[in-house]
Amino acid sequence: MKQINIVDSKNHVDEKVQIGAWLTNKRSSGKIAFLQLRDGTEFFQGVVVKANVDEATFQLAKELKQETSMLITGVIHEDARSKFGYEIEVEAIEVVGESAEYPITPKEHGTDFLMDHRHLWLRSSKPHAIMTIRNEVIRATYEFFNKEGFTKIDAPILTGSAPEGTSDLFHTEYFDRDAYLSQSGQLYEEAGAMAFDKVFSFGPTFRAEKSKTRRHLIEFWMIEPEMAFMHQEDSLQVQETYIAYLVQNVIDHCASALNTLERDVDTLKKYTQLPFPRISYDEAIDLLKANDFDIEWGADFGSPEETFLADHFDKPVFVLNYPKAIKPFYMKPHPTRDDVVICADLLAPEGYGEIIGGSERATDYDYLYSEVVKAGLDPKEYSWYLDLRKYGSVPHSGFGLGLERAITWITGEEHVREAIPFPRLLNRIYP
Ligand code: 4AD
Ligand code: MG
C-alpha cells in the first residue's frame, strides 16, 4: 500500500492509499461518520460509510477521541465542496496511539490557555499556517541571499559586545568573566563583510526589554546582511528587493496557509511593487505635526507615529537619517550635519511598525573610537571591531530584519508571539 501525505492528494485521485494521521474533530450519524484529519502537511476529511466498511470499523470511527493517531487506508476523491478540494473514503482504520482527553477542543480558548498549551496548540490549523509561512520566509531568505552572492557567516550567541545599548542585555557568566546573549550579530557581520564582501547571518537574538507590547519578543530571530563597498542608497535597494521577494514567495507558495488565515492576497500584492517610498526623519516629523501629533524633533517614534507614517503611504516606507542621539554608536555620521546619522528604518503598513533597522557604518577609526567611549562602552572589548577600521576600512552598510515582526505583518496576525513556535515573553518561558 502506498503511504502518502495529505498535501499530495491531487496526485492520487481514485487511488487506494494509506495516510498516517491524527483526528482533529469528528461528527457522525447512524450511517456515516466524518473524520477531520491532519497529517502535519494538510487538513482534510475522511468519510466512513457504514454500508461500505465492516461493523467494527464503523464502530471504531464513531468512538475515536480527538488526537488519536492512526493509519487510515482508503481511496482519495476530489471534493469540490471542501476547502482543501479532496477527501478520503475510508476503508480501514488502524489506531497507532490512543489519546487522553485533549485539552484544546474545537470551542474558543483564551490566549493564555493556548500559550500554556503551545506544544499542542501548534497542531491546530492557524498556528500551522503561520509556521508554514515562517518556513517559507526562511527558505526564501536563503534563496535570495544565495542568488545575490552573499555568504552566510554565523555570528556567536555568547558575546562580550553590546551593539544596541546596554539597557536590555541578558547577562550570563562565562567561566570567570561576564558575557551577554547576543542582541545582534552585526559587528561580527562587519568583520565578515571585510572578508567575504557580502554576508548575512540568521540567528536568535535576545533583548531583556521590559516591554509588554504586541511587537516585542525577548528572544527573536534576526536576518542581518552586511555589504562592503556599499552606501545607504544601494542598501535600501537590497532591502526593498528582499522584502518584495519574501512577500511574493509567500503569495506563490503558501496559498493554502494564507487562505486559512484569511489574509487578503491583493493587499499583499501591493507590497511587491517597488520602489518603496522614502522620507527623511525631518519630513516625518513635519508630517506628524501637520496631522496633530504631539511630537518634537529629536524624539523617537512610538507605535502610533509608526502606524500613521506607514498607513499614510499604504506601503512599507523608509524613514531616513534619524537623530544621532537616538541611534547606536556605529552609524555613519551625516557629511554636512552633526545632528543626524545615515540610517533607515523600514516601517510596515497596517500597524506593524519597524520591521527593518539599518544604516551605513562609520568608517573612521578615531571617530568610531570616540563614539564607543561616548556610548559608555569599554574600548578594550571593541578593540577587534575597531581593527576593521585600521586595516583597509571601506564604506559599508547593513541592516537587520526582525523575522517575527515580518511574519506577523505578512500573515496579518495581531501579536508577534504568534509568529514564533515557542515565544519568550516578559512573563513566559513555558513551554
Ligand atoms: O533596530 P534593531 O535593534 O537593529 C539592530 O539590531 C541592528 N544591529 C541591525 C543591523 O543593522 N544589522 O533591530 C532590528 C530589527 C527591528 O527592526 C525589528 O524588526 C526587530 O529587529 N526587533 C525585534 N523583534 C521582536 N522583538 C523585539 N524585542 C525586537 N527588537 C528588534
Ligand atoms: Mg531599530
Coordinates of C-alpha atoms and ligand atoms in Angstrom, one line a residue:
M1 CA 0.0 0.0 0.0
K2 CA 1.3 3.4 -0.9
Q3 CA 1.7 5.7 2.0
I4 CA 1.2 9.4 1.1
N5 CA 0.8 12.8 2.7
I6 CA -2.5 14.7 2.5
V7 CA -0.8 17.6 0.7
D8 CA -0.1 15.2 -2.2
S9 CA -3.7 14.1 -2.6
K10 CA -4.1 15.7 -6.0
N11 CA -1.6 13.2 -7.4
H12 CA -3.5 10.2 -6.1
V13 CA -7.2 10.8 -7.1
D14 CA -9.1 7.5 -7.2
E15 CA -6.1 5.6 -5.8
K16 CA -6.1 3.4 -2.7
V17 CA -3.5 4.8 -0.3
Q18 CA -2.5 4.9 3.4
I19 CA -2.1 8.0 5.5
G20 CA -0.6 8.4 8.9
A21 CA -2.9 11.0 10.6
W22 CA -4.4 12.4 13.7
L23 CA -8.1 13.1 14.4
T24 CA -8.9 16.8 14.9
N25 CA -12.7 16.5 15.1
K26 CA -15.5 14.2 14.0
R27 CA -19.2 14.0 13.6
S28 CA -21.3 11.0 12.8
S29 CA -24.9 9.8 12.2
G30 CA -26.2 6.3 12.1
K31 CA -25.0 5.7 8.6
I32 CA -21.9 7.9 8.0
A33 CA -19.0 9.3 10.0
F34 CA -16.9 12.3 9.0
L35 CA -13.4 12.3 10.4
Q36 CA -11.5 15.6 10.3
L37 CA -7.9 14.5 9.8
R38 CA -4.4 16.1 9.8
D39 CA -1.1 14.6 9.0
G40 CA 1.2 17.5 9.5
T41 CA 1.2 18.6 5.9
E42 CA -2.5 19.5 5.5
F43 CA -6.0 19.0 6.9
F44 CA -8.8 17.1 5.2
Q45 CA -11.8 14.9 5.7
G46 CA -12.2 11.2 5.9
V47 CA -15.6 9.7 5.2
V48 CA -16.6 6.4 6.7
V49 CA -19.8 5.0 5.1
K50 CA -21.4 2.3 7.3
A51 CA -22.6 0.2 4.4
N52 CA -19.1 0.1 2.9
V53 CA -17.0 -1.0 5.9
D54 CA -17.2 -3.8 8.4
E55 CA -19.2 -3.2 11.6
A56 CA -16.1 -2.9 13.8
T57 CA -14.5 -0.2 11.7
F58 CA -17.6 1.9 11.7
Q59 CA -17.9 1.5 15.5
L60 CA -14.3 2.4 15.9
A61 CA -14.7 5.5 13.8
K62 CA -17.6 6.7 15.9
E63 CA -15.6 6.3 19.1
L64 CA -12.3 7.8 18.2
K65 CA -11.1 10.5 20.5
Q66 CA -9.6 13.8 19.4
E67 CA -5.9 13.5 18.6
T68 CA -5.9 9.7 18.3
S69 CA -3.2 8.8 15.8
M70 CA -3.9 6.2 13.2
L71 CA -3.1 4.6 9.8
I72 CA -6.0 5.3 7.5
T73 CA -6.5 3.2 4.4
G74 CA -8.9 4.4 1.7
V75 CA -9.4 6.0 -1.7
I76 CA -8.8 9.7 -2.5
H77 CA -11.6 11.5 -4.1
E78 CA -12.0 15.1 -5.4
D79 CA -14.4 17.0 -3.2
A80 CA -15.4 20.4 -4.7
R81 CA -17.3 21.4 -1.5
S82 CA -14.3 21.3 0.8
K83 CA -11.8 24.0 1.2
F84 CA -8.9 21.6 0.5
G85 CA -10.6 20.0 -2.5
Y86 CA -10.0 16.3 -1.7
E87 CA -11.2 13.8 0.8
I88 CA -10.5 10.1 1.6
E89 CA -13.2 7.5 1.6
V90 CA -12.1 5.3 4.5
E91 CA -11.9 1.6 4.2
A92 CA -9.8 0.7 7.3
I93 CA -8.5 2.4 10.4
E94 CA -5.6 1.1 12.5
V95 CA -5.1 3.0 15.8
V96 CA -1.4 3.8 16.4
G97 CA -1.7 5.8 19.6
E98 CA -4.7 6.4 21.7
S99 CA -5.4 9.9 23.0
A100 CA -6.4 11.1 26.5
E101 CA -8.9 13.9 26.9
Y102 CA -7.4 16.6 24.7
P103 CA -7.3 20.0 26.3
I104 CA -7.7 22.1 23.1
T105 CA -11.3 21.4 21.9
P106 CA -12.9 23.0 18.9
K107 CA -14.5 25.6 21.2
E108 CA -12.9 29.0 21.8
H109 CA -10.0 29.2 24.3
G110 CA -8.2 32.3 25.8
T111 CA -4.7 33.2 24.7
D112 CA -3.1 32.4 28.0
F113 CA -4.6 28.9 28.0
L114 CA -3.5 28.3 24.4
M115 CA 0.0 29.6 25.1
D116 CA 0.3 27.3 28.1
H117 CA -0.5 24.5 25.7
R118 CA 1.7 25.8 22.9
H119 CA 3.3 22.4 22.5
L120 CA -0.1 21.0 21.5
W121 CA -1.6 24.2 20.0
L122 CA 1.0 24.0 17.2
R123 CA -1.1 21.2 15.8
S124 CA -4.1 23.5 15.1
S125 CA -4.7 24.9 11.7
K126 CA -3.9 28.6 12.4
P127 CA -0.5 28.1 14.1
H128 CA 0.2 25.5 11.5
A129 CA -0.5 28.0 8.7
I130 CA 1.7 30.7 10.4
M131 CA 4.6 28.3 10.8
T132 CA 4.3 27.2 7.2
I133 CA 4.7 30.9 6.2
R134 CA 7.6 31.3 8.6
N135 CA 9.3 28.3 7.0
E136 CA 8.7 29.9 3.5
V137 CA 10.2 33.2 4.6
I138 CA 13.3 31.4 5.9
R139 CA 13.6 29.4 2.7
A140 CA 13.2 32.4 0.5
T141 CA 15.7 34.3 2.6
Y142 CA 18.4 31.7 2.0
E143 CA 17.4 31.6 -1.7
F144 CA 17.5 35.4 -2.1
F145 CA 20.9 35.9 -0.4
N146 CA 22.5 33.0 -2.2
K147 CA 21.2 34.2 -5.5
E148 CA 22.6 37.7 -4.8
G149 CA 26.1 36.3 -3.9
F150 CA 26.0 36.6 -0.1
T151 CA 27.9 34.2 2.1
K152 CA 26.3 33.2 5.4
I153 CA 28.7 34.0 8.3
D154 CA 27.3 32.8 11.6
A155 CA 27.7 35.3 14.5
P156 CA 28.3 34.0 18.0
I157 CA 25.4 33.9 20.5
L158 CA 27.6 34.3 23.6
T159 CA 29.4 37.6 23.3
G160 CA 31.2 40.4 25.1
S161 CA 29.8 43.2 23.0
A162 CA 26.5 45.2 23.1
P163 CA 25.9 46.9 19.8
E164 CA 22.4 48.0 20.6
G165 CA 22.9 49.6 24.0
T166 CA 23.5 48.2 27.5
S167 CA 20.0 48.6 28.9
D168 CA 18.4 45.4 27.7
L169 CA 21.3 42.9 27.9
F170 CA 20.9 39.4 29.1
H171 CA 23.8 38.8 31.4
T172 CA 25.4 35.5 32.0
E173 CA 28.6 34.1 33.5
Y174 CA 31.3 32.9 31.1
F175 CA 33.6 30.9 33.5
D176 CA 35.4 33.7 35.3
R177 CA 34.2 36.6 33.3
D178 CA 30.9 38.3 32.2
A179 CA 29.2 37.7 28.9
Y180 CA 25.9 38.5 27.3
L181 CA 23.4 36.8 25.0
S182 CA 23.7 38.4 21.5
Q183 CA 21.5 41.4 20.8
S184 CA 22.6 41.5 17.2
G185 CA 25.2 39.8 15.1
Q186 CA 26.0 43.0 13.2
L187 CA 29.5 43.7 14.5
Y188 CA 30.6 40.2 13.5
E189 CA 28.9 40.6 10.1
E190 CA 31.0 43.7 9.6
A191 CA 34.1 41.6 10.1
G192 CA 32.6 39.1 7.7
A193 CA 31.9 41.7 5.0
M194 CA 35.6 42.7 5.0
A195 CA 36.5 39.0 4.4
F196 CA 33.6 38.0 2.0
D197 CA 32.2 41.2 0.5
K198 CA 28.5 40.4 1.1
V199 CA 27.5 38.3 4.1
F200 CA 24.4 37.6 6.2
S201 CA 23.6 36.0 9.5
F202 CA 20.4 34.4 10.6
G203 CA 20.2 33.6 14.3
P204 CA 18.4 34.1 17.6
T205 CA 18.9 37.4 19.3
F206 CA 17.9 38.5 22.8
R207 CA 16.6 41.7 24.4
A208 CA 15.8 41.8 28.1
E209 CA 13.3 44.5 27.3
K210 CA 10.7 45.1 29.9
S211 CA 8.3 45.9 27.1
K212 CA 5.0 44.2 27.0
T213 CA 3.7 45.2 23.6
R214 CA 2.4 43.2 20.7
R215 CA 5.7 43.9 18.8
H216 CA 8.3 42.7 21.4
L217 CA 9.7 39.3 22.0
I218 CA 12.5 38.6 24.5
E219 CA 14.1 36.1 22.1
F220 CA 13.6 36.8 18.4
W221 CA 15.4 35.8 15.1
M222 CA 17.1 38.3 13.0
I223 CA 18.5 38.3 9.4
E224 CA 21.5 40.6 9.2
P225 CA 23.1 41.3 5.8
E226 CA 26.2 43.4 5.6
M227 CA 27.8 44.7 2.4
A228 CA 31.3 46.1 1.7
F229 CA 31.8 49.0 -0.7
M230 CA 28.1 49.9 -0.4
H231 CA 26.4 53.1 0.6
Q232 CA 23.0 53.7 2.0
E233 CA 21.1 54.1 -1.3
D234 CA 22.3 50.7 -2.6
S235 CA 21.5 49.1 0.7
L236 CA 17.9 50.4 0.6
Q237 CA 17.5 48.8 -2.8
V238 CA 18.7 45.5 -1.5
Q239 CA 16.2 45.8 1.4
E240 CA 13.2 46.6 -0.7
T241 CA 14.0 43.9 -3.2
Y242 CA 14.4 41.4 -0.4
I243 CA 11.1 42.3 1.2
A244 CA 9.2 42.2 -2.1
Y245 CA 10.8 38.8 -2.7
L246 CA 9.7 37.4 0.6
V247 CA 6.1 38.6 0.1
Q248 CA 6.0 37.3 -3.5
N249 CA 7.3 33.9 -2.4
V250 CA 4.7 33.6 0.3
I251 CA 2.0 34.5 -2.2
D252 CA 3.3 31.9 -4.7
H253 CA 4.0 29.1 -2.2
C254 CA 1.6 29.5 0.7
A255 CA -1.8 29.9 -0.8
S256 CA -3.5 27.4 1.5
A257 CA -1.9 28.9 4.6
L258 CA -2.9 32.5 3.6
N259 CA -6.4 31.2 2.9
T260 CA -6.6 29.6 6.4
L261 CA -5.5 32.9 7.9
E262 CA -8.0 34.8 5.7
R263 CA -5.1 37.1 4.6
D264 CA -6.1 39.2 1.7
V265 CA -3.7 38.5 -1.2
D266 CA -4.4 41.7 -3.1
T267 CA -3.2 43.7 -0.1
L268 CA 0.0 41.6 0.0
K269 CA 0.5 42.1 -3.8
K270 CA 0.8 45.9 -3.2
Y271 CA 3.9 45.2 -1.1
T272 CA 5.7 43.7 -4.1
Q273 CA 5.5 46.9 -6.1
L274 CA 8.9 48.7 -6.0
P275 CA 10.3 51.1 -5.0
F276 CA 9.1 51.7 -1.5
P277 CA 8.6 55.4 -0.6
R278 CA 11.4 57.1 1.3
I279 CA 11.1 60.2 3.6
S280 CA 13.6 61.8 5.9
Y281 CA 13.1 61.8 9.7
D282 CA 12.8 65.6 9.4
E283 CA 9.9 65.3 6.9
A284 CA 8.3 62.6 9.0
I285 CA 8.3 65.0 12.0
D286 CA 6.7 67.7 9.9
L287 CA 4.1 65.3 8.5
L288 CA 3.2 64.1 12.0
K289 CA 2.9 67.6 13.3
A290 CA 0.7 68.6 10.4
N291 CA -1.5 65.7 11.5
D292 CA -1.8 66.8 15.1
F293 CA 0.8 64.5 16.7
D294 CA 2.3 65.9 19.8
I295 CA 6.0 65.3 18.9
E296 CA 9.2 67.4 18.7
W297 CA 12.3 66.9 16.6
G298 CA 14.7 64.5 18.4
A299 CA 12.0 62.2 19.8
D300 CA 11.9 58.5 18.8
F301 CA 8.7 57.3 17.2
G302 CA 6.3 55.2 19.2
S303 CA 3.8 52.8 17.8
P304 CA 1.1 55.4 16.9
E305 CA 3.6 57.5 14.9
E306 CA 5.0 54.5 13.0
T307 CA 1.4 53.3 12.3
F308 CA 0.4 56.7 10.9
L309 CA 3.5 57.1 8.7
A310 CA 3.2 53.7 7.0
D311 CA -0.5 53.9 6.6
H312 CA -0.1 57.4 5.0
F313 CA 1.9 55.7 2.2
D314 CA -0.1 52.4 2.1
K315 CA 3.2 50.6 1.6
P316 CA 6.3 49.9 3.6
V317 CA 8.1 53.2 4.0
F318 CA 11.8 54.0 4.7
V319 CA 12.4 56.7 7.2
L320 CA 15.9 58.1 6.7
N321 CA 18.5 59.7 8.8
Y322 CA 17.3 59.8 12.4
P323 CA 18.8 62.0 15.1
K324 CA 22.2 60.7 16.1
A325 CA 21.2 60.9 19.8
I326 CA 18.6 58.1 19.5
K327 CA 20.7 55.7 17.4
P328 CA 23.6 53.4 18.1
F329 CA 27.3 54.4 18.1
Y330 CA 28.3 52.6 14.9
M331 CA 26.2 54.6 12.4
K332 CA 27.9 56.8 9.8
P333 CA 27.7 60.5 10.6
H334 CA 26.0 62.7 8.1
P335 CA 28.5 64.5 5.8
T336 CA 27.1 68.0 6.5
R337 CA 25.0 67.8 9.6
D338 CA 26.2 66.6 13.0
D339 CA 22.7 66.0 14.5
V340 CA 21.7 63.1 12.2
V341 CA 23.2 59.8 11.0
I342 CA 23.0 57.9 7.7
C343 CA 20.4 55.2 8.6
A344 CA 16.9 54.0 7.7
D345 CA 14.1 52.1 9.4
L346 CA 11.6 50.3 7.3
L347 CA 8.1 50.7 8.7
A348 CA 5.4 48.2 7.6
P349 CA 1.8 49.3 6.9
E350 CA -1.3 48.1 8.8
G351 CA 0.1 49.0 12.2
Y352 CA 3.1 46.6 12.2
G353 CA 5.8 49.2 12.8
E354 CA 9.5 48.8 12.3
I355 CA 10.5 45.6 10.6
I356 CA 14.0 46.6 9.5
G357 CA 16.6 48.7 11.2
G358 CA 19.8 49.5 9.2
S359 CA 22.5 52.0 8.4
E360 CA 25.7 52.9 6.6
R361 CA 28.5 52.3 9.1
A362 CA 31.1 54.7 10.4
T363 CA 34.4 54.0 8.7
D364 CA 36.9 56.3 10.5
Y365 CA 38.9 54.8 13.4
D366 CA 39.2 57.9 15.5
Y367 CA 35.5 58.8 15.1
L368 CA 34.3 55.3 16.0
Y369 CA 36.7 55.0 18.9
S370 CA 35.3 58.2 20.4
E371 CA 31.7 57.0 19.8
V372 CA 32.4 53.8 21.6
V373 CA 33.7 55.7 24.6
K374 CA 30.8 58.2 24.5
A375 CA 28.4 55.2 24.5
G376 CA 29.8 54.2 27.8
L377 CA 31.4 51.0 26.4
D378 CA 34.9 49.7 27.2
P379 CA 37.1 50.2 24.0
K380 CA 39.2 47.2 25.0
E381 CA 36.1 45.0 24.4
Y382 CA 35.7 46.6 21.0
S383 CA 39.3 46.5 20.0
W384 CA 38.7 43.8 17.5
Y385 CA 35.8 45.8 16.0
L386 CA 37.9 48.9 15.8
D387 CA 40.6 46.9 14.0
L388 CA 38.2 46.7 11.0
R389 CA 38.8 50.5 10.5
K390 CA 42.6 50.1 10.8
Y391 CA 43.2 47.7 8.0
G392 CA 41.6 48.9 4.8
S393 CA 38.4 50.5 6.0
V394 CA 35.8 50.8 3.3
P395 CA 32.3 52.3 3.1
H396 CA 29.8 49.5 4.1
S397 CA 26.2 49.2 5.0
G398 CA 23.9 46.6 6.5
F399 CA 20.5 46.0 8.1
G400 CA 18.6 43.7 10.4
L401 CA 15.2 42.2 9.6
G402 CA 13.2 41.0 12.6
L403 CA 11.9 37.7 11.4
E404 CA 8.8 37.6 13.6
R405 CA 7.9 41.2 13.0
A406 CA 8.0 40.5 9.3
I407 CA 5.9 37.3 9.6
T408 CA 3.3 39.0 11.9
W409 CA 2.9 41.6 9.2
I410 CA 2.8 39.2 6.2
T411 CA 0.3 36.9 8.0
G412 CA -1.8 39.8 9.3
E413 CA -1.7 38.5 12.9
E414 CA -2.3 40.7 15.9
H415 CA 0.6 39.8 18.0
V416 CA 4.3 38.9 17.4
R417 CA 4.0 35.9 19.8
E418 CA 2.0 34.1 17.1
A419 CA 5.0 34.2 14.7
I420 CA 7.5 32.0 16.6
P421 CA 6.9 28.4 17.7
F422 CA 7.7 28.9 21.4
P423 CA 7.6 32.6 22.3
R424 CA 9.7 34.0 25.1
L425 CA 7.8 37.0 26.6
L426 CA 8.2 39.1 29.7
N427 CA 6.0 36.7 31.6
R428 CA 6.6 33.5 29.7
I429 CA 9.3 30.9 29.3
Y430 CA 7.0 27.9 29.4
P431 CA 6.6 25.6 27.4
Ligands
4AD1 O1 16.6 48.0 15.1 P1 17.4 46.9 15.7 O2 17.7 47.0 17.1 O3 18.8 46.9 14.8 C1 19.8 46.1 15.1 O4 19.9 45.2 15.9 C2 20.9 46.3 14.1 N1 22.2 45.8 14.7 C3 20.6 45.6 12.8 C4 21.7 45.7 11.7 O5 21.9 46.8 11.2 N2 22.4 44.6 11.5 O6 16.7 45.5 15.4 C5 16.5 45.1 14.0 C6 15.1 44.6 13.9 C7 14.0 45.6 14.2 O7 13.7 46.4 13.0 C8 12.8 44.7 14.5 O8 12.2 44.2 13.3 C9 13.5 43.5 15.2 O9 14.8 43.6 14.8 N3 13.4 43.6 16.6 C10 12.5 42.9 17.4 N4 11.7 41.9 17.1 C11 10.9 41.4 18.0 N5 11.1 41.7 19.3 C12 12.0 42.6 19.7 N6 12.2 42.9 21.0 C13 12.8 43.3 18.7 N7 13.7 44.2 18.7 C14 14.1 44.4 17.5
MG2 MG 15.6 49.7 15.4

